[in-house]
Amino acid sequence: MTRLHFPDGFLWGTATASYQIEGAWKEDGKGESIWDRFAHSEGKISGGDTGDVACDSYHRWRGDIALLREMNLGSYRFSIGWPRVQPEGSGPANPAGLDYYSRLVDDLLEAGIRPFPTLYHWDLPQALEDRGGWPERDTASRFADYAEIVGRALGDRVGTWSIFNEPGVFTLMGYAIGIHAPGRRDGDAFLRASHTVNLAQGDAFRALSSVRADARIGSAFSMTACEPAGDDEADAEAAERWHAFANTWFLEPALRGRYPDAFPGGAPLEAMGVRDGDFERMEAPLDFVGINLYVRSHVRHEEGASWGLDARAVGPPGESGPRTDFGWEVWPDALHDMVLRITRDYDTPAIEITENGCSYADAPGPDGRIRDERRIDFFRGYLAALHRAIEAGADVRAYHAWTLLDNFEWSEGYRQRFGLSWVDFASSERERTLKESGRWYAAVADANGFDT
Ligand code: FCB
C-alpha cells in the first residue's frame, strides 16, 4: 500500500454551474437566458427536462454548503448567472440577483470555504443572443461591463475568479453543432464566436483586475489528451492540430496573444472577424490555468473535416478503458498527460483542476445508502494520475470534483448523474444524500491524500 500525499495547502473542492443547479429561472428579476429558451423549446433536451427548478439551489444553498462542510472541502467553484445580475445583458445591475451571490459568498467564507466564482458557465442573457450573441463583437464589451459589476459587488471578499467555463465547448456546441444553446448550426458563426470570446476574456481580465489588483484570475478550459489514431505522420500532425483546437484555442490567445496552429493553412482570421489590435486585446496574463478534463481523444487526418482542420476525433482504439453511463471512456492517464503538457508548453503555470468526474446512475439501496463504487474507482484513478503529474513537477494547486449534486446535465437533462450527492428530483425539497463516493472524498480531503 502506498500513501499518496498532496502538497501542503492543496485545495479540495467541488464545482457546479448556475443553470445546472439553481432553478428559480424567473425569480427576483432574473432575465431569460439562452438555456431557458433552449430547454423550453420542443425536442432539445432528453425527456423534455428543463432547469426551471433543477436542484433549487437558489433557495437551498445553505444545504449545499452543509454538504461541502460534511466533505471537509476548502473550495467551492460555482458560477454566476449573468441574467440574474443583468437581466437583459446590459444596463444597471439587478440588486436581488447580486444579493443571492453575495449571501452565498458570505456563507462560504463563514464555513471556511474559498468562494471561487466563474463568470460565465453558458447562460448568456437571451436579449444579447437576440442582438447576435457571441458571434457579435459587441458581446465582448457587454461581458466586460458585467465582469466589472460583479467584481465591484464581490471583489472585496472574492480573491479567485474563473472568467469562462469551457469556451471551446459552448462556442462549438452552441454555434456549430447546435446541440447546446442557442442551437445554431453555422460554422462561420462559431468562428466569429470563438474570436469574440477571446476578446471578452482579455477585456474581463482587465475589468476584474481594475477592481482588485491582487485578484487571481484564470479560466476553466475543456481539455482532452490528444493521441494519433494511427501510426502514420499524418495522424500525428492531425492530433497536434486537434490539441491546438480543443485545448489551447482560448489559452494561447490569453498567454501569448496569438492563435495556435490548429488549421493547416493558419487561423481563418478574416472569417473570424479579426481586426487590427485584437491580438493585444485578447492577451491576458492569467494567474492560473483551469483544466476541466473528462476524456482523451484519438485523432485521424481527414481532408476537409471539422471546419477546415483536416482532422477528426474518432472513438478510442481496441485497448480502451471502461465506459461511464454517459459512454465516456475512463482513462486516468489523460489527466496526467494533459497536466504535464500544459506544464511543459507554458513554463509551469499554476494549475487548478476545475472539473473532473463521471456519470453513474447508482441509486439509493433499501437502507438509503448509495453505493457508487465505480465513482470511487474513477476518482482513485484520476487522482493517482494527478499525483504522478505533481511528482513530475506540475504546479497543481487544487482539484474540483464535478460535481456536488446530481443536476441538469445540459442536453441530457437529469438522466446523467455526476453528483457526489444524490438528489431526489421527485421530492419538492430536492432532498440531497451524500453518496459513498462523497464519504470517500471527504476522507481524502481530510487527510490531503489517500492510500492506493
Ligand atoms: C463539462 C461542463 C459541466 C458538466 C460536465 C459533465 O463539460 O463544464 O457543466 O456538464 O461537463
CSV table of C-alpha atoms and ligand atoms in Angstrom, one decimal:
chain,number,residue,atom,x,y,z
A,1,MET,CA,0.0,0.0,0.0
A,2,THR,CA,1.3,3.5,-0.9
A,3,ARG,CA,0.1,6.7,0.7
A,4,LEU,CA,-0.4,9.5,-1.8
A,5,HIS,CA,0.1,12.8,-0.1
A,6,PHE,CA,-0.8,16.0,-1.9
A,7,PRO,CA,1.2,19.2,-1.4
A,8,ASP,CA,0.6,21.2,1.7
A,9,GLY,CA,-2.1,23.8,1.1
A,10,PHE,CA,-3.7,21.8,-1.7
A,11,LEU,CA,-7.3,22.7,-2.0
A,12,TRP,CA,-10.1,20.1,-2.4
A,13,GLY,CA,-13.4,21.2,-3.8
A,14,THR,CA,-16.3,20.6,-6.0
A,15,ALA,CA,-17.7,22.5,-9.0
A,16,THR,CA,-21.3,23.4,-10.0
A,17,ALA,CA,-22.9,25.8,-12.5
A,18,SER,CA,-25.8,28.2,-12.1
A,19,TYR,CA,-28.2,26.9,-14.8
A,20,GLN,CA,-27.5,23.3,-13.8
A,21,ILE,CA,-28.5,23.7,-10.1
A,22,GLU,CA,-30.2,27.0,-9.2
A,23,GLY,CA,-33.7,26.8,-10.7
A,24,ALA,CA,-35.7,29.9,-9.9
A,25,TRP,CA,-35.5,30.7,-13.6
A,26,LYS,CA,-37.6,33.8,-13.4
A,27,GLU,CA,-37.5,34.9,-9.8
A,28,ASP,CA,-36.4,38.2,-8.3
A,29,GLY,CA,-36.0,39.9,-11.6
A,30,LYS,CA,-33.8,37.4,-13.4
A,31,GLY,CA,-33.9,37.7,-17.2
A,32,GLU,CA,-34.3,34.9,-19.6
A,33,SER,CA,-31.1,33.1,-20.6
A,34,ILE,CA,-30.3,31.2,-23.8
A,35,TRP,CA,-30.6,28.0,-21.8
A,36,ASP,CA,-34.1,28.9,-20.5
A,37,ARG,CA,-35.1,29.5,-24.1
A,38,PHE,CA,-33.4,26.3,-25.5
A,39,ALA,CA,-34.7,24.0,-22.8
A,40,HIS,CA,-38.2,25.4,-23.3
A,41,SER,CA,-38.0,24.6,-27.0
A,42,GLU,CA,-39.6,21.3,-28.1
A,43,GLY,CA,-37.2,18.4,-28.6
A,44,LYS,CA,-33.9,19.9,-27.4
A,45,ILE,CA,-33.4,18.2,-24.1
A,46,SER,CA,-33.7,14.5,-23.3
A,47,GLY,CA,-37.1,13.8,-21.7
A,48,GLY,CA,-38.2,17.4,-22.1
A,49,ASP,CA,-36.3,18.3,-18.9
A,50,THR,CA,-35.6,22.0,-18.1
A,51,GLY,CA,-33.6,23.8,-15.5
A,52,ASP,CA,-36.7,25.7,-14.2
A,53,VAL,CA,-36.3,24.1,-10.7
A,54,ALA,CA,-33.1,21.9,-11.1
A,55,CYS,CA,-31.7,21.4,-7.6
A,56,ASP,CA,-33.4,24.5,-6.3
A,57,SER,CA,-30.1,25.8,-5.1
A,58,TYR,CA,-31.4,29.4,-5.4
A,59,HIS,CA,-33.4,28.6,-2.2
A,60,ARG,CA,-31.4,25.7,-0.8
A,61,TRP,CA,-27.8,26.9,-1.0
A,62,ARG,CA,-27.4,26.5,2.8
A,63,GLY,CA,-27.9,22.8,2.3
A,64,ASP,CA,-25.3,22.8,-0.4
A,65,ILE,CA,-22.8,24.5,1.9
A,66,ALA,CA,-23.6,21.9,4.7
A,67,LEU,CA,-22.6,19.2,2.2
A,68,LEU,CA,-19.4,20.9,1.4
A,69,ARG,CA,-18.6,21.1,5.1
A,70,GLU,CA,-19.6,17.5,5.6
A,71,MET,CA,-17.0,16.7,2.9
A,72,ASN,CA,-14.3,18.8,4.5
A,73,LEU,CA,-13.8,20.8,1.4
A,74,GLY,CA,-11.9,24.0,1.1
A,75,SER,CA,-13.0,25.4,-2.3
A,76,TYR,CA,-16.4,25.8,-4.0
A,77,ARG,CA,-16.4,26.6,-7.7
A,78,PHE,CA,-19.9,27.9,-8.6
A,79,SER,CA,-21.0,30.1,-11.5
A,80,ILE,CA,-22.8,33.4,-11.6
A,81,GLY,CA,-25.9,33.6,-13.8
A,82,TRP,CA,-25.4,36.7,-16.0
A,83,PRO,CA,-29.1,37.2,-16.5
A,84,ARG,CA,-29.6,37.2,-12.7
A,85,VAL,CA,-27.2,40.1,-12.5
A,86,GLN,CA,-28.1,41.9,-15.7
A,87,PRO,CA,-31.5,40.6,-16.9
A,88,GLU,CA,-31.0,42.0,-20.4
A,89,GLY,CA,-27.2,41.6,-20.6
A,90,SER,CA,-26.6,45.4,-20.4
A,91,GLY,CA,-27.5,48.3,-18.2
A,92,PRO,CA,-27.8,48.5,-14.5
A,93,ALA,CA,-27.4,45.6,-12.1
A,94,ASN,CA,-30.4,43.8,-10.6
A,95,PRO,CA,-29.7,44.1,-6.8
A,96,ALA,CA,-31.7,41.0,-5.9
A,97,GLY,CA,-29.6,38.8,-8.2
A,98,LEU,CA,-26.3,40.1,-6.8
A,99,ASP,CA,-27.6,39.7,-3.3
A,100,TYR,CA,-28.0,35.9,-3.9
A,101,TYR,CA,-24.3,35.5,-4.8
A,102,SER,CA,-23.3,37.9,-2.1
A,103,ARG,CA,-25.0,35.8,0.6
A,104,LEU,CA,-23.5,32.6,-0.9
A,105,VAL,CA,-20.0,34.1,-0.7
A,106,ASP,CA,-20.5,35.3,2.9
A,107,ASP,CA,-21.8,31.9,4.0
A,108,LEU,CA,-18.9,30.1,2.2
A,109,LEU,CA,-16.4,32.3,3.9
A,110,GLU,CA,-18.1,31.7,7.3
A,111,ALA,CA,-17.8,28.0,6.6
A,112,GLY,CA,-14.1,28.4,5.9
A,113,ILE,CA,-14.5,27.6,2.2
A,114,ARG,CA,-12.9,29.6,-0.6
A,115,PRO,CA,-15.6,31.1,-2.9
A,116,PHE,CA,-14.4,30.5,-6.5
A,117,PRO,CA,-16.9,32.0,-8.9
A,118,THR,CA,-17.0,31.5,-12.7
A,119,LEU,CA,-18.4,34.5,-14.5
A,120,TYR,CA,-19.8,32.6,-17.4
A,121,HIS,CA,-20.9,29.0,-17.4
A,122,TRP,CA,-23.1,29.2,-20.5
A,123,ASP,CA,-26.2,31.1,-19.6
A,124,LEU,CA,-26.0,34.2,-21.9
A,125,PRO,CA,-28.9,36.6,-21.5
A,126,GLN,CA,-31.3,35.8,-24.3
A,127,ALA,CA,-31.6,39.6,-25.1
A,128,LEU,CA,-27.9,39.5,-26.1
A,129,GLU,CA,-28.4,36.4,-28.3
A,130,ASP,CA,-31.2,38.3,-30.0
A,131,ARG,CA,-28.7,41.0,-30.8
A,132,GLY,CA,-26.3,38.5,-32.4
A,133,GLY,CA,-24.9,36.5,-29.4
A,134,TRP,CA,-21.2,35.6,-29.2
A,135,PRO,CA,-20.6,35.9,-32.9
A,136,GLU,CA,-21.3,39.6,-32.5
A,137,ARG,CA,-18.2,41.6,-31.3
A,138,ASP,CA,-20.2,43.9,-29.1
A,139,THR,CA,-20.9,41.0,-26.8
A,140,ALA,CA,-17.3,41.2,-25.6
A,141,SER,CA,-17.8,44.7,-24.3
A,142,ARG,CA,-21.1,43.8,-22.7
A,143,PHE,CA,-19.3,40.9,-20.9
A,144,ALA,CA,-16.6,43.3,-19.7
A,145,ASP,CA,-19.3,45.6,-18.2
A,146,TYR,CA,-20.9,42.6,-16.5
A,147,ALA,CA,-17.5,41.4,-15.2
A,148,GLU,CA,-16.9,44.8,-13.7
A,149,ILE,CA,-20.3,44.9,-12.0
A,150,VAL,CA,-19.7,41.5,-10.4
A,151,GLY,CA,-16.1,42.4,-9.5
A,152,ARG,CA,-17.3,45.5,-7.7
A,153,ALA,CA,-20.0,43.7,-5.8
A,154,LEU,CA,-18.0,40.7,-4.7
A,155,GLY,CA,-14.3,41.6,-5.1
A,156,ASP,CA,-13.9,42.7,-1.5
A,157,ARG,CA,-14.5,39.1,-0.5
A,158,VAL,CA,-13.6,37.0,-3.6
A,159,GLY,CA,-9.9,36.7,-4.4
A,160,THR,CA,-10.0,34.0,-7.1
A,161,TRP,CA,-12.1,34.0,-10.3
A,162,SER,CA,-12.6,32.0,-13.4
A,163,ILE,CA,-13.7,34.1,-16.4
A,164,PHE,CA,-15.1,31.4,-18.7
A,165,ASN,CA,-16.1,27.8,-18.4
A,166,GLU,CA,-15.1,25.7,-21.4
A,167,PRO,CA,-15.2,28.4,-24.1
A,168,GLY,CA,-14.3,25.7,-26.6
A,169,VAL,CA,-17.4,23.7,-25.7
A,170,PHE,CA,-20.0,26.4,-25.6
A,171,THR,CA,-18.9,28.1,-28.8
A,172,LEU,CA,-18.7,24.8,-30.7
A,173,MET,CA,-21.8,23.0,-29.3
A,174,GLY,CA,-23.9,26.2,-29.3
A,175,TYR,CA,-23.0,27.8,-32.7
A,176,ALA,CA,-21.6,25.0,-34.9
A,177,ILE,CA,-23.1,21.7,-33.8
A,178,GLY,CA,-26.3,23.1,-32.3
A,179,ILE,CA,-26.9,20.6,-29.5
A,180,HIS,CA,-26.4,23.2,-26.8
A,181,ALA,CA,-28.0,26.7,-26.5
A,182,PRO,CA,-28.6,28.7,-28.6
A,183,GLY,CA,-28.7,25.7,-31.0
A,184,ARG,CA,-27.2,27.3,-34.1
A,185,ARG,CA,-25.5,25.2,-36.8
A,186,ASP,CA,-23.3,27.6,-38.6
A,187,GLY,CA,-19.5,27.1,-38.8
A,188,ASP,CA,-18.8,30.8,-39.6
A,189,ALA,CA,-20.9,31.9,-36.6
A,190,PHE,CA,-18.8,29.5,-34.5
A,191,LEU,CA,-15.5,31.0,-35.8
A,192,ARG,CA,-16.7,34.6,-35.0
A,193,ALA,CA,-18.0,33.5,-31.6
A,194,SER,CA,-14.6,32.0,-30.7
A,195,HIS,CA,-12.9,35.2,-31.5
A,196,THR,CA,-15.4,37.4,-29.6
A,197,VAL,CA,-14.9,35.1,-26.6
A,198,ASN,CA,-11.1,35.5,-26.8
A,199,LEU,CA,-11.6,39.3,-26.8
A,200,ALA,CA,-14.0,39.1,-24.0
A,201,GLN,CA,-11.5,37.0,-21.9
A,202,GLY,CA,-8.9,39.8,-22.3
A,203,ASP,CA,-11.4,42.5,-21.5
A,204,ALA,CA,-12.9,40.7,-18.5
A,205,PHE,CA,-9.4,40.0,-17.1
A,206,ARG,CA,-8.6,43.7,-17.2
A,207,ALA,CA,-12.0,44.7,-15.8
A,208,LEU,CA,-11.6,42.3,-12.8
A,209,SER,CA,-8.0,43.4,-12.2
A,210,SER,CA,-9.0,47.1,-12.2
A,211,VAL,CA,-11.3,46.4,-9.3
A,212,ARG,CA,-8.8,44.4,-7.3
A,213,ALA,CA,-5.2,44.3,-8.4
A,214,ASP,CA,-4.3,41.2,-6.4
A,215,ALA,CA,-7.2,39.1,-7.7
A,216,ARG,CA,-6.2,35.6,-9.0
A,217,ILE,CA,-7.9,35.3,-12.4
A,218,GLY,CA,-8.0,32.3,-14.7
A,219,SER,CA,-10.4,30.4,-16.9
A,220,ALA,CA,-11.6,26.8,-16.9
A,221,PHE,CA,-10.7,25.3,-20.3
A,222,SER,CA,-12.0,22.0,-21.5
A,223,MET,CA,-9.1,19.7,-22.3
A,224,THR,CA,-8.5,16.3,-23.7
A,225,ALA,CA,-5.3,14.4,-24.2
A,226,CYS,CA,-4.9,14.0,-28.0
A,227,GLU,CA,-3.4,10.8,-29.4
A,228,PRO,CA,-2.9,9.9,-33.0
A,229,ALA,CA,-5.4,7.2,-34.1
A,230,GLY,CA,-2.9,5.5,-36.4
A,231,ASP,CA,0.9,5.2,-36.8
A,232,ASP,CA,1.5,7.5,-39.7
A,233,GLU,CA,2.9,11.0,-39.6
A,234,ALA,CA,-0.4,12.5,-41.0
A,235,ASP,CA,-2.3,11.3,-37.9
A,236,ALA,CA,0.4,12.6,-35.6
A,237,GLU,CA,0.1,16.0,-37.2
A,238,ALA,CA,-3.7,15.9,-37.1
A,239,ALA,CA,-3.5,15.1,-33.3
A,240,GLU,CA,-1.3,18.2,-32.8
A,241,ARG,CA,-3.8,20.3,-34.7
A,242,TRP,CA,-6.7,18.9,-32.6
A,243,HIS,CA,-4.7,19.7,-29.5
A,244,ALA,CA,-4.4,23.3,-30.6
A,245,PHE,CA,-8.1,23.5,-31.5
A,246,ALA,CA,-9.5,21.6,-28.5
A,247,ASN,CA,-7.1,22.6,-25.7
A,248,THR,CA,-5.3,25.9,-26.4
A,249,TRP,CA,-7.6,27.9,-28.8
A,250,PHE,CA,-8.6,30.1,-25.8
A,251,LEU,CA,-5.4,29.7,-23.8
A,252,GLU,CA,-2.7,30.6,-26.3
A,253,PRO,CA,-4.5,33.9,-27.2
A,254,ALA,CA,-4.5,34.9,-23.5
A,255,LEU,CA,-1.0,33.8,-22.6
A,256,ARG,CA,0.7,34.6,-25.9
A,257,GLY,CA,-1.6,37.0,-27.9
A,258,ARG,CA,-1.8,34.6,-30.8
A,259,TYR,CA,-3.8,31.8,-32.2
A,260,PRO,CA,-2.3,28.3,-32.0
A,261,ASP,CA,-1.6,26.2,-35.1
A,262,ALA,CA,-4.9,24.4,-35.4
A,263,PHE,CA,-5.7,25.0,-39.1
A,264,PRO,CA,-3.3,23.6,-41.7
A,265,GLY,CA,-3.3,27.0,-43.6
A,266,GLY,CA,-3.3,29.2,-40.4
A,267,ALA,CA,-6.2,30.5,-38.5
A,268,PRO,CA,-9.0,31.8,-40.8
A,269,LEU,CA,-8.6,35.4,-39.4
A,270,GLU,CA,-10.9,37.0,-41.9
A,271,ALA,CA,-13.8,34.6,-41.3
A,272,MET,CA,-13.2,35.1,-37.6
A,273,GLY,CA,-13.6,38.8,-37.9
A,274,VAL,CA,-10.1,39.6,-36.5
A,275,ARG,CA,-9.2,43.3,-36.7
A,276,ASP,CA,-6.0,45.3,-36.1
A,277,GLY,CA,-5.2,45.5,-32.4
A,278,ASP,CA,-7.3,42.4,-31.5
A,279,PHE,CA,-4.2,40.2,-30.6
A,280,GLU,CA,-3.2,42.7,-28.0
A,281,ARG,CA,-6.8,42.9,-26.7
A,282,MET,CA,-7.1,39.2,-26.2
A,283,GLU,CA,-3.8,38.9,-24.3
A,284,ALA,CA,-4.2,38.4,-20.6
A,285,PRO,CA,-1.6,37.1,-18.2
A,286,LEU,CA,-3.9,34.5,-16.5
A,287,ASP,CA,-2.8,33.8,-12.9
A,288,PHE,CA,-3.7,30.1,-13.3
A,289,VAL,CA,-4.8,27.7,-15.9
A,290,GLY,CA,-8.1,25.9,-15.1
A,291,ILE,CA,-8.3,22.4,-16.5
A,292,ASN,CA,-11.6,20.6,-17.0
A,293,LEU,CA,-10.8,17.0,-18.1
A,294,TYR,CA,-13.0,14.0,-18.7
A,295,VAL,CA,-11.7,12.0,-21.7
A,296,ARG,CA,-8.9,11.6,-24.1
A,297,SER,CA,-9.2,11.8,-27.9
A,298,HIS,CA,-8.0,9.8,-30.8
A,299,VAL,CA,-7.4,11.9,-33.9
A,300,ARG,CA,-7.3,10.9,-37.6
A,301,HIS,CA,-6.1,13.0,-40.5
A,302,GLU,CA,-9.1,13.6,-42.8
A,303,GLU,CA,-9.0,16.1,-45.7
A,304,GLY,CA,-11.7,18.8,-45.3
A,305,ALA,CA,-13.0,17.6,-41.9
A,306,SER,CA,-14.1,19.7,-39.0
A,307,TRP,CA,-14.4,23.3,-40.3
A,308,GLY,CA,-11.1,23.0,-42.2
A,309,LEU,CA,-9.0,21.5,-39.5
A,310,ASP,CA,-8.4,18.4,-41.7
A,311,ALA,CA,-8.7,16.3,-38.5
A,312,ARG,CA,-11.4,14.3,-36.9
A,313,ALA,CA,-11.7,12.8,-33.4
A,314,VAL,CA,-12.6,9.2,-33.6
A,315,GLY,CA,-13.6,6.6,-30.9
A,316,PRO,CA,-10.9,5.1,-28.6
A,317,PRO,CA,-9.0,2.2,-30.1
A,318,GLY,CA,-9.2,-1.5,-29.2
A,319,GLU,CA,-7.4,-1.1,-26.0
A,320,SER,CA,-9.7,1.2,-24.1
A,321,GLY,CA,-10.9,1.8,-20.6
A,322,PRO,CA,-14.4,1.1,-19.1
A,323,ARG,CA,-17.2,3.5,-20.0
A,324,THR,CA,-19.3,5.6,-17.7
A,325,ASP,CA,-23.1,5.8,-18.1
A,326,PHE,CA,-22.5,8.7,-20.5
A,327,GLY,CA,-20.4,6.4,-22.6
A,328,TRP,CA,-17.2,8.4,-21.8
A,329,GLU,CA,-14.1,6.3,-21.5
A,330,VAL,CA,-12.4,6.1,-18.1
A,331,TRP,CA,-8.7,6.8,-18.8
A,332,PRO,CA,-6.8,8.4,-15.9
A,333,ASP,CA,-3.6,8.9,-17.8
A,334,ALA,CA,-5.3,11.5,-19.9
A,335,LEU,CA,-5.3,13.8,-16.8
A,336,HIS,CA,-1.6,13.1,-16.1
A,337,ASP,CA,-0.6,13.7,-19.7
A,338,MET,CA,-2.6,16.9,-20.2
A,339,VAL,CA,-1.4,18.5,-17.0
A,340,LEU,CA,2.2,17.7,-17.9
A,341,ARG,CA,1.8,19.0,-21.5
A,342,ILE,CA,0.5,22.4,-20.2
A,343,THR,CA,3.2,22.4,-17.6
A,344,ARG,CA,5.8,21.9,-20.3
A,345,ASP,CA,4.4,24.2,-23.0
A,346,TYR,CA,3.6,27.2,-20.8
A,347,ASP,CA,6.5,27.2,-18.4
A,348,THR,CA,5.0,25.5,-15.4
A,349,PRO,CA,1.9,27.7,-14.8
A,350,ALA,CA,-0.2,27.4,-11.7
A,351,ILE,CA,-2.9,24.9,-12.5
A,352,GLU,CA,-6.2,24.3,-10.9
A,353,ILE,CA,-8.2,21.2,-11.9
A,354,THR,CA,-11.5,22.9,-12.2
A,355,GLU,CA,-13.6,19.9,-13.2
A,356,ASN,CA,-13.2,16.1,-13.4
A,357,GLY,CA,-15.8,13.5,-12.7
A,358,CYS,CA,-18.1,10.8,-14.0
A,359,SER,CA,-21.8,9.9,-14.6
A,360,TYR,CA,-23.2,6.8,-12.9
A,361,ALA,CA,-26.8,6.4,-12.1
A,362,ASP,CA,-26.4,4.3,-8.9
A,363,ALA,CA,-29.5,4.9,-6.8
A,364,PRO,CA,-30.2,4.5,-3.0
A,365,GLY,CA,-30.4,0.9,-1.8
A,366,PRO,CA,-33.0,-0.3,0.6
A,367,ASP,CA,-31.0,1.1,3.5
A,368,GLY,CA,-30.8,4.5,1.8
A,369,ARG,CA,-27.1,4.3,1.0
A,370,ILE,CA,-25.8,5.0,-2.5
A,371,ARG,CA,-23.0,2.5,-3.2
A,372,ASP,CA,-21.4,4.1,-6.2
A,373,GLU,CA,-18.2,2.1,-6.1
A,374,ARG,CA,-17.4,2.8,-9.8
A,375,ARG,CA,-17.3,6.6,-9.0
A,376,ILE,CA,-14.8,5.9,-6.1
A,377,ASP,CA,-12.7,3.9,-8.6
A,378,PHE,CA,-12.8,6.7,-11.1
A,379,PHE,CA,-11.6,9.3,-8.6
A,380,ARG,CA,-8.9,7.0,-7.2
A,381,GLY,CA,-7.5,6.5,-10.7
A,382,TYR,CA,-7.6,10.2,-11.8
A,383,LEU,CA,-6.3,11.4,-8.5
A,384,ALA,CA,-3.4,9.0,-8.6
A,385,ALA,CA,-2.6,10.1,-12.1
A,386,LEU,CA,-2.8,13.8,-11.0
A,387,HIS,CA,-0.4,12.9,-8.1
A,388,ARG,CA,2.1,11.5,-10.6
A,389,ALA,CA,1.9,14.7,-12.6
A,390,ILE,CA,2.6,16.7,-9.5
A,391,GLU,CA,5.6,14.5,-8.6
A,392,ALA,CA,6.9,15.1,-12.1
A,393,GLY,CA,6.9,18.8,-11.5
A,394,ALA,CA,3.4,20.2,-12.3
A,395,ASP,CA,2.3,23.1,-10.0
A,396,VAL,CA,-1.3,22.0,-9.3
A,397,ARG,CA,-3.0,23.9,-6.5
A,398,ALA,CA,-6.5,22.5,-6.4
A,399,TYR,CA,-8.8,19.8,-7.5
A,400,HIS,CA,-12.6,20.2,-8.0
A,401,ALA,CA,-14.7,17.2,-8.5
A,402,TRP,CA,-17.6,17.5,-10.9
A,403,THR,CA,-20.0,17.7,-9.1
A,404,LEU,CA,-21.5,18.5,-5.7
A,405,LEU,CA,-25.0,17.4,-6.7
A,406,ASP,CA,-26.7,15.4,-9.4
A,407,ASN,CA,-28.0,18.1,-11.6
A,408,PHE,CA,-29.3,19.2,-15.0
A,409,GLU,CA,-26.8,17.8,-17.4
A,410,TRP,CA,-27.5,20.1,-20.4
A,411,SER,CA,-29.0,18.3,-23.4
A,412,GLU,CA,-29.0,15.0,-21.4
A,413,GLY,CA,-31.3,16.5,-18.7
A,414,TYR,CA,-31.4,14.7,-15.4
A,415,ARG,CA,-30.6,11.2,-16.7
A,416,GLN,CA,-26.9,11.7,-16.2
A,417,ARG,CA,-25.9,11.8,-12.6
A,418,PHE,CA,-22.5,13.2,-11.9
A,419,GLY,CA,-23.0,14.1,-8.2
A,420,LEU,CA,-21.1,13.2,-5.1
A,421,SER,CA,-24.6,13.7,-3.6
A,422,TRP,CA,-27.8,12.1,-4.8
A,423,VAL,CA,-30.7,14.5,-5.5
A,424,ASP,CA,-34.2,13.2,-5.3
A,425,PHE,CA,-35.8,15.2,-8.2
A,426,ALA,CA,-39.2,13.7,-7.4
A,427,SER,CA,-39.3,15.4,-4.0
A,428,SER,CA,-40.2,19.1,-3.8
A,429,GLU,CA,-37.4,19.6,-1.3
A,430,ARG,CA,-34.9,18.2,-3.8
A,431,GLU,CA,-33.6,16.2,-0.9
A,432,ARG,CA,-29.8,15.6,-1.1
A,433,THR,CA,-28.0,12.5,0.2
A,434,LEU,CA,-24.2,12.1,0.2
A,435,LYS,CA,-23.2,9.1,-1.8
A,436,GLU,CA,-20.5,6.6,-0.7
A,437,SER,CA,-18.2,8.5,-3.1
A,438,GLY,CA,-18.9,11.7,-1.2
A,439,ARG,CA,-17.9,10.0,2.0
A,440,TRP,CA,-14.7,8.7,0.4
A,441,TYR,CA,-13.9,12.1,-1.0
A,442,ALA,CA,-14.5,13.7,2.5
A,443,ALA,CA,-11.8,11.4,3.9
A,444,VAL,CA,-9.4,12.3,1.1
A,445,ALA,CA,-9.9,16.0,1.7
A,446,ASP,CA,-9.5,15.5,5.4
A,447,ALA,CA,-6.2,13.5,5.0
A,448,ASN,CA,-5.0,15.5,2.0
A,449,GLY,CA,-4.3,12.2,0.3
A,450,PHE,CA,-5.3,8.5,0.3
A,451,ASP,CA,-3.9,5.0,0.2
A,452,THR,CA,-3.6,3.1,-3.0
B,1,FCB,C1,-18.5,19.9,-18.6
B,1,FCB,C2,-19.3,21.1,-18.2
B,1,FCB,C3,-20.1,20.8,-17.0
B,1,FCB,C4,-20.7,19.4,-16.9
B,1,FCB,C5,-19.7,18.4,-17.2
B,1,FCB,C6,-20.2,17.0,-17.2
B,1,FCB,O1,-18.3,20.0,-20.0
B,1,FCB,O2,-18.5,22.2,-17.9
B,1,FCB,O3,-21.1,21.8,-16.9
B,1,FCB,O4,-21.8,19.4,-17.7
B,1,FCB,O5,-19.1,18.6,-18.5
